[in-house]
């Protein structure tokens, strides 16, 4: 096989999904710690340092002390080359968060043990399901009072509709957290409250059959409870089946505490063993296999104006097959141009490192003079195929946008269209009129501020935003079969069209969606649009 097969096969590219505050950052830091990428947990992107570490591409980031766009972290661990894709949470939740998942081969889902499945996890999970990628669960904060373990698993199964398979089982929680039972090794690993930020402390392991020592170690009550739970678990839980895991039907679950660093390395080891090497990807000529095809990649994110002085854009691409060499010529399929990619770089947190080579599974950022769009394919000059496009994700916040100075119509339309082309916002028009009024849809409300800021600073256009009450948008999948004029919706429904003229429906609540479907037999609505 090719000389890059080995490099590709040791790559693991994944995203961490969670609701804000579940512990994604803390877990990421502990992963990096094991990989030796940082010396002290917290030094990469802890909230305390975030204020100083943010890149300076946009004042808004500085003002708010957050990073508006996501980045990629690469590190080595145990022979693996690991790429973690950051999915921004808090207010900076945007379409980029979703798109990042299009570039990942698997996802780690972090759940707060006292809370269970929360809203943002649910949203991100849907995208993973759509892609059928494996999902691994880390139930975090076991050092705090947690919900009942069976209840937590039940919550995942019911809320997300995925079967769970505990890899280990917690012994108590909060002050009573004593460690975990490893189901594969059939032994108990006792928890020692390790110093924050250090590597995992030494732990005691004893076989579960050794009841005498077990009782000595964790106490009689805890031992009895554990033995009972293990018996129940072995009888009731789904059997471990790697094939089902890789298809995304079964999620392996580990328990631990990212902050006190217990169970993190066990989880990382299990995860790396079970997760997948870079996955083949669908193109118009069929599936492209990462190791059997020369270089190819697709653009999943475009970040504008990282450096205001240069007005540059960075196009982030996921390499899908073969090896990338900085000197090689590639074809940009959508632009029908053969070119050298300019300043290929790896963006590590807020630092950029120029790179000479990269392999399938890796993410590179290249200087974009305004030629790339999200979803574009790059391949070898002799080829000309296209990867399947990236879906458009349903915005949840809508506003009507008007420019303050009506004389600046041209700049306004140009600015809004360009920002929409980068994928930061989606724009819609009233169904029966033209561009007099624009409706903007965003996934995260911060994007409204970004739009306002950028129009003022880059296009010299002041705008007014009027929030609209809609929260749900649906594309009409079978638009050619449906007579839109006759469509009978609810009173709160609004018909709009996107810039290509595709019809869409806006709803205030999800109940109205069901009602509209009931009233219009044959109507097929979808949450993910295709470009
Ligand atoms: P996020 O990226 O998912 O938003 O969460 P992050 O890691 O920033 O963690 C959110 C808060 O939860 C942080 O506390 C963090 O220290 C805490 N945390 C994370 N993992 C654990 C855990 O296993 N056990 C406990 N007890 N706490 C955990 P904070 O006070 O909000 O922030 P900070 O000032 O400590 O950074």
Coordinates of C-alpha atoms and ligand atoms in Angstrom, one line a residue:
X1 CA 0.0 0.0 0.0
X2 CA 1.0 3.6 -0.2
X3 CA 3.7 4.9 2.1
X4 CA 1.2 7.1 4.0
X5 CA -1.2 4.3 5.1
X6 CA 0.5 4.0 8.4
X7 CA 0.4 7.7 9.1
X8 CA -3.3 7.8 8.2
X9 CA -4.2 4.8 10.3
X10 CA -2.8 6.2 13.4
X11 CA -4.9 9.3 13.2
X12 CA -8.0 9.8 15.3
X13 CA -10.1 12.9 14.6
X14 CA -12.9 13.7 16.9
X15 CA -15.0 16.5 18.4
X16 CA -16.1 16.9 22.0
X17 CA -19.8 17.7 22.3
X18 CA -21.4 18.9 25.5
X19 CA -23.6 21.5 27.1
X20 CA -21.7 24.5 28.5
X21 CA -20.1 23.8 31.8
X22 CA -20.3 20.0 31.6
X23 CA -16.5 20.0 31.6
X24 CA -15.4 19.9 27.9
X25 CA -12.5 22.3 28.4
X26 CA -11.3 20.6 31.5
X27 CA -11.4 17.2 29.8
X28 CA -9.6 18.5 26.7
X29 CA -6.9 19.9 28.9
X30 CA -6.4 16.6 30.6
X31 CA -6.2 14.8 27.3
X32 CA -3.5 17.3 26.2
X33 CA -1.7 16.7 29.5
X34 CA -1.4 13.0 28.7
X35 CA -0.2 13.8 25.3
X36 CA 2.5 16.0 26.7
X37 CA 1.2 18.9 24.6
X38 CA 1.0 21.1 27.7
X39 CA 2.7 20.8 31.0
X40 CA 0.0 22.2 33.3
X41 CA -3.7 21.7 32.8
X42 CA -5.4 25.0 32.3
X43 CA -2.7 26.6 30.2
X44 CA -4.4 26.0 26.9
X45 CA -7.8 27.5 27.0
X46 CA -9.0 27.6 30.5
X47 CA -11.5 30.4 31.1
X48 CA -9.2 32.3 33.3
X49 CA -6.6 32.5 30.6
X50 CA -9.1 32.9 27.7
X51 CA -9.2 36.7 28.2
X52 CA -5.5 36.9 27.3
X53 CA -5.3 34.2 24.8
X54 CA -8.0 35.1 22.3
X55 CA -6.9 36.0 18.9
X56 CA -7.2 39.7 18.0
X57 CA -9.1 39.3 14.8
X58 CA -12.2 40.8 16.1
X59 CA -12.8 43.4 18.8
X60 CA -15.9 41.5 19.8
X61 CA -13.8 38.6 21.0
X62 CA -11.7 40.8 23.1
X63 CA -14.7 42.6 24.6
X64 CA -16.4 39.5 25.6
X65 CA -13.3 37.4 26.4
X66 CA -14.4 34.5 24.2
X67 CA -13.3 33.0 21.0
X68 CA -15.9 33.4 18.3
X69 CA -14.5 30.7 16.1
X70 CA -13.3 27.2 16.7
X71 CA -9.9 25.7 16.5
X72 CA -8.1 22.4 16.3
X73 CA -5.7 20.8 18.7
X74 CA -3.3 18.1 17.5
X75 CA -1.2 16.0 19.8
X76 CA 0.5 12.6 20.0
X77 CA -0.5 9.9 22.6
X78 CA 0.5 6.3 22.7
X79 CA 1.4 6.2 19.0
X80 CA -1.8 7.9 17.9
X81 CA -1.9 11.3 16.3
X82 CA -5.0 12.9 17.7
X83 CA -6.9 15.8 16.3
X84 CA -9.5 17.4 18.6
X85 CA -11.9 19.7 16.9
X86 CA -13.3 22.3 19.2
X87 CA -17.0 22.9 19.1
X88 CA -17.6 26.3 20.6
X89 CA -20.3 26.4 23.3
X90 CA -21.7 29.3 25.4
X91 CA -23.0 32.3 23.4
X92 CA -20.5 31.6 20.6
X93 CA -22.5 28.6 19.6
X94 CA -23.0 29.0 15.8
X95 CA -23.2 27.0 12.6
X96 CA -19.5 26.5 12.9
X97 CA -20.2 24.3 15.9
X98 CA -22.3 22.1 13.7
X99 CA -20.0 22.2 10.7
X100 CA -17.1 21.1 12.8
X101 CA -18.9 17.8 13.4
X102 CA -18.9 17.3 9.6
X103 CA -15.1 17.2 9.8
X104 CA -15.0 14.7 12.7
X105 CA -14.9 10.9 12.5
X106 CA -16.3 10.4 16.0
X107 CA -17.6 12.4 19.0
X108 CA -17.0 12.4 22.7
X109 CA -20.1 13.4 24.6
X110 CA -19.4 14.9 28.0
X111 CA -22.3 14.8 30.4
X112 CA -22.6 16.4 33.8
X113 CA -23.4 13.6 36.2
X114 CA -25.7 15.8 38.2
X115 CA -27.7 17.1 35.2
X116 CA -27.9 14.3 32.6
X117 CA -28.6 15.2 28.9
X118 CA -28.9 18.9 28.4
X119 CA -30.2 21.1 25.5
X120 CA -27.0 21.7 23.6
X121 CA -25.8 18.1 23.8
X122 CA -29.1 17.1 22.3
X123 CA -28.6 19.5 19.3
X124 CA -25.1 18.4 18.6
X125 CA -26.0 14.8 19.1
X126 CA -28.6 15.0 16.2
X127 CA -25.8 16.0 13.8
X128 CA -23.7 13.0 14.9
X129 CA -26.7 10.7 14.4
X130 CA -27.2 12.2 10.9
X131 CA -23.6 11.3 10.1
X132 CA -23.8 7.9 11.8
X133 CA -20.4 8.5 13.5
X134 CA -19.5 6.7 16.7
X135 CA -20.2 8.5 20.0
X136 CA -18.4 7.9 23.3
X137 CA -19.8 9.1 26.5
X138 CA -17.9 10.5 29.5
X139 CA -20.1 11.1 32.5
X140 CA -18.2 13.8 34.3
X141 CA -18.1 15.4 37.8
X142 CA -18.5 12.2 39.7
X143 CA -16.7 14.0 42.6
X144 CA -19.9 15.9 43.0
X145 CA -23.3 14.6 44.0
X146 CA -24.5 12.7 40.9
X147 CA -27.9 11.4 39.8
X148 CA -28.5 7.7 40.1
X149 CA -26.3 5.8 37.6
X150 CA -29.1 3.7 36.1
X151 CA -31.2 6.8 35.8
X152 CA -28.4 8.6 33.9
X153 CA -28.1 5.8 31.4
X154 CA -31.8 5.7 31.0
X155 CA -31.8 9.4 30.4
X156 CA -29.3 9.0 27.5
X157 CA -31.2 6.1 26.0
X158 CA -34.6 7.8 26.2
X159 CA -33.5 11.4 25.4
X160 CA -31.1 10.5 22.6
X161 CA -32.4 7.2 21.4
X162 CA -29.0 5.5 21.6
X163 CA -28.2 2.3 23.5
X164 CA -25.6 2.6 26.2
X165 CA -22.9 0.2 27.3
X166 CA -21.1 1.1 30.5
X167 CA -17.4 0.4 30.3
X168 CA -17.0 1.1 33.9
X169 CA -19.3 1.7 36.8
X170 CA -19.0 4.4 39.5
X171 CA -18.8 3.6 43.1
X172 CA -20.7 6.4 44.9
X173 CA -20.5 10.0 44.0
X174 CA -19.6 13.4 45.6
X175 CA -17.8 12.9 48.9
X176 CA -18.7 9.2 48.7
X177 CA -17.0 8.8 45.3
X178 CA -14.6 5.9 45.7
X179 CA -13.6 4.9 42.2
X180 CA -14.9 2.8 39.4
X181 CA -15.4 -0.9 38.6
X182 CA -13.8 -1.9 35.3
X183 CA -16.2 -4.3 33.7
X184 CA -13.6 -5.7 31.3
X185 CA -10.9 -6.4 33.8
X186 CA -13.5 -7.2 36.5
X187 CA -11.7 -5.1 39.1
X188 CA -12.2 -2.1 41.2
X189 CA -10.0 0.9 40.7
X190 CA -10.0 3.1 43.7
X191 CA -10.0 6.8 43.5
X192 CA -7.4 9.0 45.1
X193 CA -8.1 12.7 45.2
X194 CA -5.2 13.6 43.0
X195 CA -3.8 17.1 42.9
X196 CA -5.5 19.2 40.3
X197 CA -3.7 19.5 37.1
X198 CA -1.3 16.6 37.6
X199 CA -1.3 13.3 35.9
X200 CA -3.6 10.6 37.2
X201 CA -2.5 9.5 40.6
X202 CA -1.6 6.0 41.6
X203 CA -4.6 3.9 42.0
X204 CA -5.3 0.7 43.7
X205 CA -6.8 -2.2 41.7
X206 CA -8.5 -5.2 43.2
X207 CA -10.5 -8.0 41.6
X208 CA -14.2 -7.8 42.4
X209 CA -14.2 -11.4 43.6
X210 CA -11.9 -10.5 46.3
X211 CA -14.8 -9.5 48.5
X212 CA -12.8 -9.3 51.7
X213 CA -10.3 -6.7 50.3
X214 CA -13.1 -5.0 48.5
X215 CA -15.0 -4.4 51.7
X216 CA -11.8 -3.2 53.4
X217 CA -11.1 -0.8 50.6
X218 CA -14.5 0.8 50.0
X219 CA -16.5 -0.2 53.0
X220 CA -19.1 -2.9 53.5
X221 CA -22.1 -0.9 52.4
X222 CA -20.5 0.4 49.2
X223 CA -19.2 -3.1 48.4
X224 CA -22.7 -4.6 48.8
X225 CA -24.3 -1.9 46.7
X226 CA -21.7 -2.4 44.0
X227 CA -22.0 -6.2 43.9
X228 CA -25.7 -5.8 43.6
X229 CA -25.5 -3.2 40.8
X230 CA -22.9 -5.2 38.9
X231 CA -25.2 -8.2 38.9
X232 CA -28.1 -6.2 37.7
X233 CA -26.0 -4.5 35.1
X234 CA -24.6 -7.7 33.7
X235 CA -28.1 -9.0 33.3
X236 CA -29.7 -5.8 31.9
X237 CA -27.3 -3.7 29.9
X238 CA -26.7 -4.0 26.1
X239 CA -23.9 -6.3 25.2
X240 CA -20.8 -4.6 24.0
X241 CA -20.6 -4.8 20.2
X242 CA -17.8 -2.8 18.5
X243 CA -19.7 -2.9 15.2
X244 CA -22.7 -1.3 16.7
X245 CA -20.5 1.3 18.4
X246 CA -18.9 2.2 15.0
X247 CA -22.2 2.5 13.4
X248 CA -23.3 5.0 16.0
X249 CA -26.0 2.7 17.5
X250 CA -24.4 2.0 20.8
X251 CA -22.4 4.4 23.0
X252 CA -19.8 3.1 25.4
X253 CA -20.0 5.0 28.7
X254 CA -17.3 5.9 31.2
X255 CA -17.6 7.7 34.5
X256 CA -15.0 9.9 36.1
X257 CA -14.0 13.4 37.1
X258 CA -12.1 15.6 34.7
X259 CA -11.2 18.1 37.3
X260 CA -9.7 15.8 39.8
X261 CA -8.4 13.7 36.9
X262 CA -9.9 10.4 37.7
X263 CA -11.0 8.1 35.0
X264 CA -9.7 10.3 32.2
X265 CA -6.8 8.2 31.0
X266 CA -8.9 5.0 31.3
X267 CA -11.5 6.7 29.1
X268 CA -8.9 8.0 26.6
X269 CA -7.4 4.5 26.2
X270 CA -10.7 2.8 25.7
X271 CA -11.8 5.5 23.4
X272 CA -8.8 5.3 21.2
X273 CA -9.0 1.6 20.9
X274 CA -12.7 1.6 20.0
X275 CA -13.0 4.7 17.8
X276 CA -12.3 4.7 14.1
X277 CA -9.4 5.7 11.8
X278 CA -10.3 8.4 9.3
X279 CA -13.5 7.4 7.6
X280 CA -14.2 7.1 3.9
X281 CA -16.3 10.0 2.6
X282 CA -19.0 10.2 0.0
X283 CA -18.2 11.9 -3.3
X284 CA -20.0 12.1 -6.6
X285 CA -17.7 9.3 -7.9
X286 CA -18.4 7.1 -4.9
X287 CA -16.8 6.6 -1.6
X288 CA -13.3 7.9 -1.3
X289 CA -11.1 5.7 0.9
X290 CA -8.5 7.7 2.9
X291 CA -5.6 5.4 2.4
X292 CA -6.3 4.3 -1.2
X293 CA -6.7 7.7 -2.8
X294 CA -4.3 10.5 -3.3
X295 CA -4.8 13.9 -1.6
X296 CA -8.3 15.2 -1.3
X297 CA -10.0 17.6 1.1
X298 CA -13.1 19.6 1.7
X299 CA -13.6 23.1 3.2
X300 CA -15.8 23.0 6.3
X301 CA -15.2 26.4 7.8
X302 CA -14.2 29.8 6.7
X303 CA -13.0 32.3 9.2
X304 CA -12.9 35.9 8.1
X305 CA -10.6 38.7 9.0
X306 CA -8.4 37.0 11.5
X307 CA -6.0 39.7 10.8
X308 CA -7.8 42.9 10.1
X309 CA -4.8 44.6 8.6
X310 CA -4.7 42.1 5.9
X311 CA -8.4 41.4 5.6
X312 CA -7.6 37.8 5.1
X313 CA -9.8 34.8 5.4
X314 CA -8.7 31.3 6.5
X315 CA -10.4 28.4 4.9
X316 CA -10.3 25.3 7.2
X317 CA -10.2 22.0 5.3
X318 CA -10.4 18.5 6.4
X319 CA -8.1 16.2 4.5
X320 CA -10.1 13.2 3.5
X321 CA -7.5 11.1 1.7
X322 CA -3.8 10.8 1.0
X323 CA -1.1 13.1 1.9
X324 CA -0.9 16.8 1.6
X325 CA 2.5 18.4 0.8
X326 CA 2.9 22.2 1.0
X327 CA 4.6 22.4 -2.4
X328 CA 2.1 20.3 -4.4
X329 CA -0.4 21.6 -6.8
X330 CA -4.1 20.9 -6.1
X331 CA -7.3 21.4 -8.0
X332 CA -10.0 23.5 -6.4
X333 CA -12.9 21.8 -8.1
X334 CA -15.7 24.3 -7.6
X335 CA -13.4 27.1 -8.9
X336 CA -12.0 24.8 -11.6
X337 CA -8.5 26.0 -10.9
X338 CA -5.2 24.3 -10.3
X339 CA -3.2 26.1 -7.6
X340 CA -0.8 25.8 -4.7
X341 CA -2.5 26.3 -1.3
X342 CA -1.1 29.4 0.3
X343 CA 0.5 29.3 3.7
X344 CA -1.0 26.0 4.9
X345 CA -1.0 26.0 8.6
X346 CA -2.2 24.2 11.6
X347 CA -4.1 26.4 14.0
X348 CA -3.3 25.2 17.5
X349 CA -5.4 27.1 20.0
X350 CA -4.5 30.6 19.0
X351 CA -1.1 30.0 17.6
X352 CA -0.5 29.2 13.9
X353 CA 2.2 26.9 12.8
X354 CA 3.2 26.6 9.1
X355 CA 3.2 23.0 8.1
X356 CA 4.8 21.1 5.3
X357 CA 2.8 18.0 5.2
X358 CA -0.4 16.6 6.6
X359 CA -2.4 13.4 6.2
X360 CA -6.0 12.3 5.9
X361 CA -7.7 13.0 9.2
X362 CA -5.8 16.2 9.7
X363 CA -7.3 19.7 9.5
X364 CA -5.3 22.5 7.8
X365 CA -6.1 26.2 7.5
X366 CA -5.1 28.0 4.3
X367 CA -5.0 31.6 3.3
X368 CA -8.2 32.3 1.3
X369 CA -8.2 35.3 -1.0
X370 CA -12.0 34.9 -1.2
X371 CA -12.3 32.0 -3.6
X372 CA -13.4 29.2 -1.3
X373 CA -16.9 28.4 -0.1
X374 CA -18.0 26.0 2.6
X375 CA -18.3 22.5 1.2
X376 CA -15.7 23.0 -1.7
X377 CA -13.6 20.1 -2.7
X378 CA -9.8 20.0 -3.3
X379 CA -8.1 17.1 -5.0
X380 CA -5.2 16.3 -7.3
X381 CA -5.0 18.3 -10.6
X382 CA -5.7 15.2 -12.7
X383 CA -9.0 14.6 -10.9
X384 CA -12.3 16.4 -10.7
X385 CA -14.7 15.0 -8.2
X386 CA -16.8 16.6 -5.6
X387 CA -17.5 15.7 -2.0
X388 CA -21.1 15.6 -0.9
X389 CA -22.1 19.2 0.3
X390 CA -22.3 20.2 3.9
X391 CA -25.9 20.6 5.0
X392 CA -27.3 23.9 6.1
X393 CA -28.2 23.7 9.7
X394 CA -31.5 25.1 11.0
X395 CA -31.1 28.5 12.5
X396 CA -33.1 29.1 15.7
X397 CA -33.0 32.9 15.9
X398 CA -34.4 35.2 13.3
X399 CA -34.4 39.0 12.8
X400 CA -35.4 41.4 10.2
X401 CA -32.5 43.5 9.1
X402 CA -32.8 47.1 7.8
X403 CA -30.0 49.5 7.0
X404 CA -30.3 52.9 8.7
X405 CA -29.1 54.9 5.7
X406 CA -31.2 53.8 2.7
X407 CA -28.6 55.3 0.3
X408 CA -26.3 52.5 1.2
X409 CA -28.4 49.8 -0.2
X410 CA -25.6 48.4 -2.4
X411 CA -23.0 48.0 0.3
X412 CA -25.7 46.6 2.6
X413 CA -26.7 43.8 0.2
X414 CA -23.1 43.1 -0.7
X415 CA -22.0 42.9 2.9
X416 CA -24.9 40.7 4.0
X417 CA -24.4 38.4 1.0
X418 CA -20.7 38.1 1.6
X419 CA -21.1 37.3 5.3
X420 CA -23.8 34.8 4.4
X421 CA -21.4 33.2 1.9
X422 CA -18.9 32.7 4.6
X423 CA -21.6 30.8 6.5
X424 CA -21.8 33.0 9.6
X425 CA -25.5 33.8 8.9
X426 CA -28.2 32.6 6.7
X427 CA -30.3 35.1 4.7
X428 CA -33.9 34.8 3.6
X429 CA -36.4 36.9 1.8
X430 CA -40.1 37.4 2.0
X431 CA -41.7 34.9 -0.2
X432 CA -43.3 37.3 -2.6
X433 CA -40.9 40.2 -2.6
X434 CA -37.3 40.8 -3.4
X435 CA -34.4 42.0 -1.3
X436 CA -36.1 45.0 0.1
X437 CA -36.2 43.3 3.4
X438 CA -33.8 40.7 4.6
X439 CA -34.5 38.1 7.2
X440 CA -31.4 36.8 8.9
X441 CA -31.3 33.5 10.6
X442 CA -28.6 32.4 13.0
X443 CA -27.8 29.4 15.1
X444 CA -26.4 31.4 18.0
X445 CA -27.5 34.9 18.9
X446 CA -23.9 36.2 19.1
X447 CA -23.9 36.0 15.3
X448 CA -26.3 39.0 15.2
X449 CA -23.6 41.1 17.0
X450 CA -21.0 39.8 14.6
X451 CA -23.2 40.8 11.7
X452 CA -23.8 44.3 13.0
X453 CA -20.1 44.8 13.9
X454 CA -18.8 43.6 10.6
X455 CA -21.3 45.5 8.5
X456 CA -20.3 48.7 10.4
X457 CA -16.6 48.1 10.3
X458 CA -16.1 46.4 7.0
X459 CA -18.9 47.8 4.8
X460 CA -19.6 51.1 6.6
X461 CA -23.3 50.3 6.9
X462 CA -25.2 50.8 10.1
X463 CA -28.1 48.4 10.6
X464 CA -31.1 47.9 12.8
X465 CA -32.2 44.4 13.8
X466 CA -35.7 43.6 14.7
X467 CA -36.1 40.3 16.4
X468 CA -38.7 37.9 15.1
X469 CA -40.5 35.3 17.2
X470 CA -39.6 32.3 15.0
X471 CA -37.5 29.5 16.4
X472 CA -37.9 26.7 13.9
X473 CA -37.2 26.5 10.2
X474 CA -37.9 23.7 7.9
X475 CA -36.9 23.1 4.3
X476 CA -39.4 21.6 2.0
X477 CA -37.8 18.4 0.8
X478 CA -40.3 17.7 -1.9
X479 CA -40.8 21.3 -3.1
X480 CA -41.5 20.2 -6.7
X481 CA -44.5 18.2 -5.6
X482 CA -46.0 20.8 -3.3
X483 CA -48.2 23.7 -4.4
X484 CA -47.0 26.4 -2.1
X485 CA -49.9 28.7 -2.7
X486 CA -52.2 26.1 -1.4
X487 CA -50.1 25.1 1.6
X488 CA -52.2 25.4 4.6
X489 CA -50.2 26.2 7.7
X490 CA -50.9 27.7 11.1
X491 CA -51.4 31.4 11.8
X492 CA -47.9 31.7 13.2
X493 CA -46.2 30.2 10.1
X494 CA -44.3 32.3 7.7
X495 CA -43.2 31.4 4.2
X496 CA -39.8 32.6 3.1
X497 CA -37.3 31.7 0.4
X498 CA -33.5 31.4 0.5
X499 CA -31.2 33.3 -1.9
X500 CA -31.6 30.4 -4.4
X501 CA -35.3 30.7 -4.3
X502 CA -35.9 27.5 -2.3
X503 CA -39.1 27.8 -0.2
X504 CA -38.8 27.5 3.6
X505 CA -41.2 27.7 6.4
X506 CA -40.7 29.5 9.7
X507 CA -42.6 28.5 12.9
X508 CA -42.8 29.9 16.3
X509 CA -43.2 26.6 18.0
X510 CA -42.7 22.9 17.2
X511 CA -46.4 22.2 17.7
X512 CA -47.2 24.2 14.6
X513 CA -44.8 22.1 12.6
X514 CA -46.8 19.0 13.5
X515 CA -50.0 20.8 12.7
X516 CA -48.8 21.9 9.3
X517 CA -47.7 18.4 8.5
X518 CA -51.1 17.0 9.5
X519 CA -52.9 19.6 7.3
X520 CA -50.8 19.0 4.2
X521 CA -50.6 15.3 3.4
X522 CA -47.5 14.4 1.5
X523 CA -45.5 17.4 2.7
X524 CA -41.9 16.4 3.7
X525 CA -40.1 18.9 5.9
X526 CA -36.4 18.6 6.9
X527 CA -34.2 20.3 9.5
X528 CA -31.1 20.1 7.4
X529 CA -30.9 21.9 4.1
X530 CA -28.6 20.8 1.3
X531 CA -26.6 23.4 -0.6
Ligands
LIG1 P1 -17.1 23.5 29.4 O1 -15.8 23.6 28.6 O2 -17.9 22.3 29.1 O3 -18.0 24.7 29.4 O4 -16.7 23.3 31.0 P2 -15.4 23.6 31.7 O5 -14.4 22.5 31.4 O6 -15.0 25.0 31.6 O7 -15.9 23.3 33.2 C1 -17.0 24.1 33.8 C2 -16.8 24.1 35.3 O8 -16.9 22.8 35.8 C3 -15.4 24.7 35.7 O9 -15.6 25.3 36.9 C4 -14.6 23.4 35.9 O10 -13.6 23.6 36.8 C5 -15.7 22.5 36.5 N1 -15.4 21.1 36.3 C6 -15.0 20.4 35.2 N2 -14.9 19.1 35.4 C7 -15.2 18.9 36.7 C8 -15.2 17.7 37.5 O11 -14.9 16.6 37.1 N3 -15.6 17.9 38.8 C9 -15.9 19.1 39.3 N4 -16.3 19.2 40.6 N5 -15.9 20.3 38.6 C10 -15.5 20.1 37.3 P3 -15.7 26.9 37.0 O12 -15.6 27.2 38.5 O13 -16.9 27.3 36.3 O14 -14.5 27.4 36.2 P4 -13.0 27.6 36.6 O15 -12.9 28.9 37.2 O16 -12.7 26.5 37.5 O17 -12.3 27.4 35.3

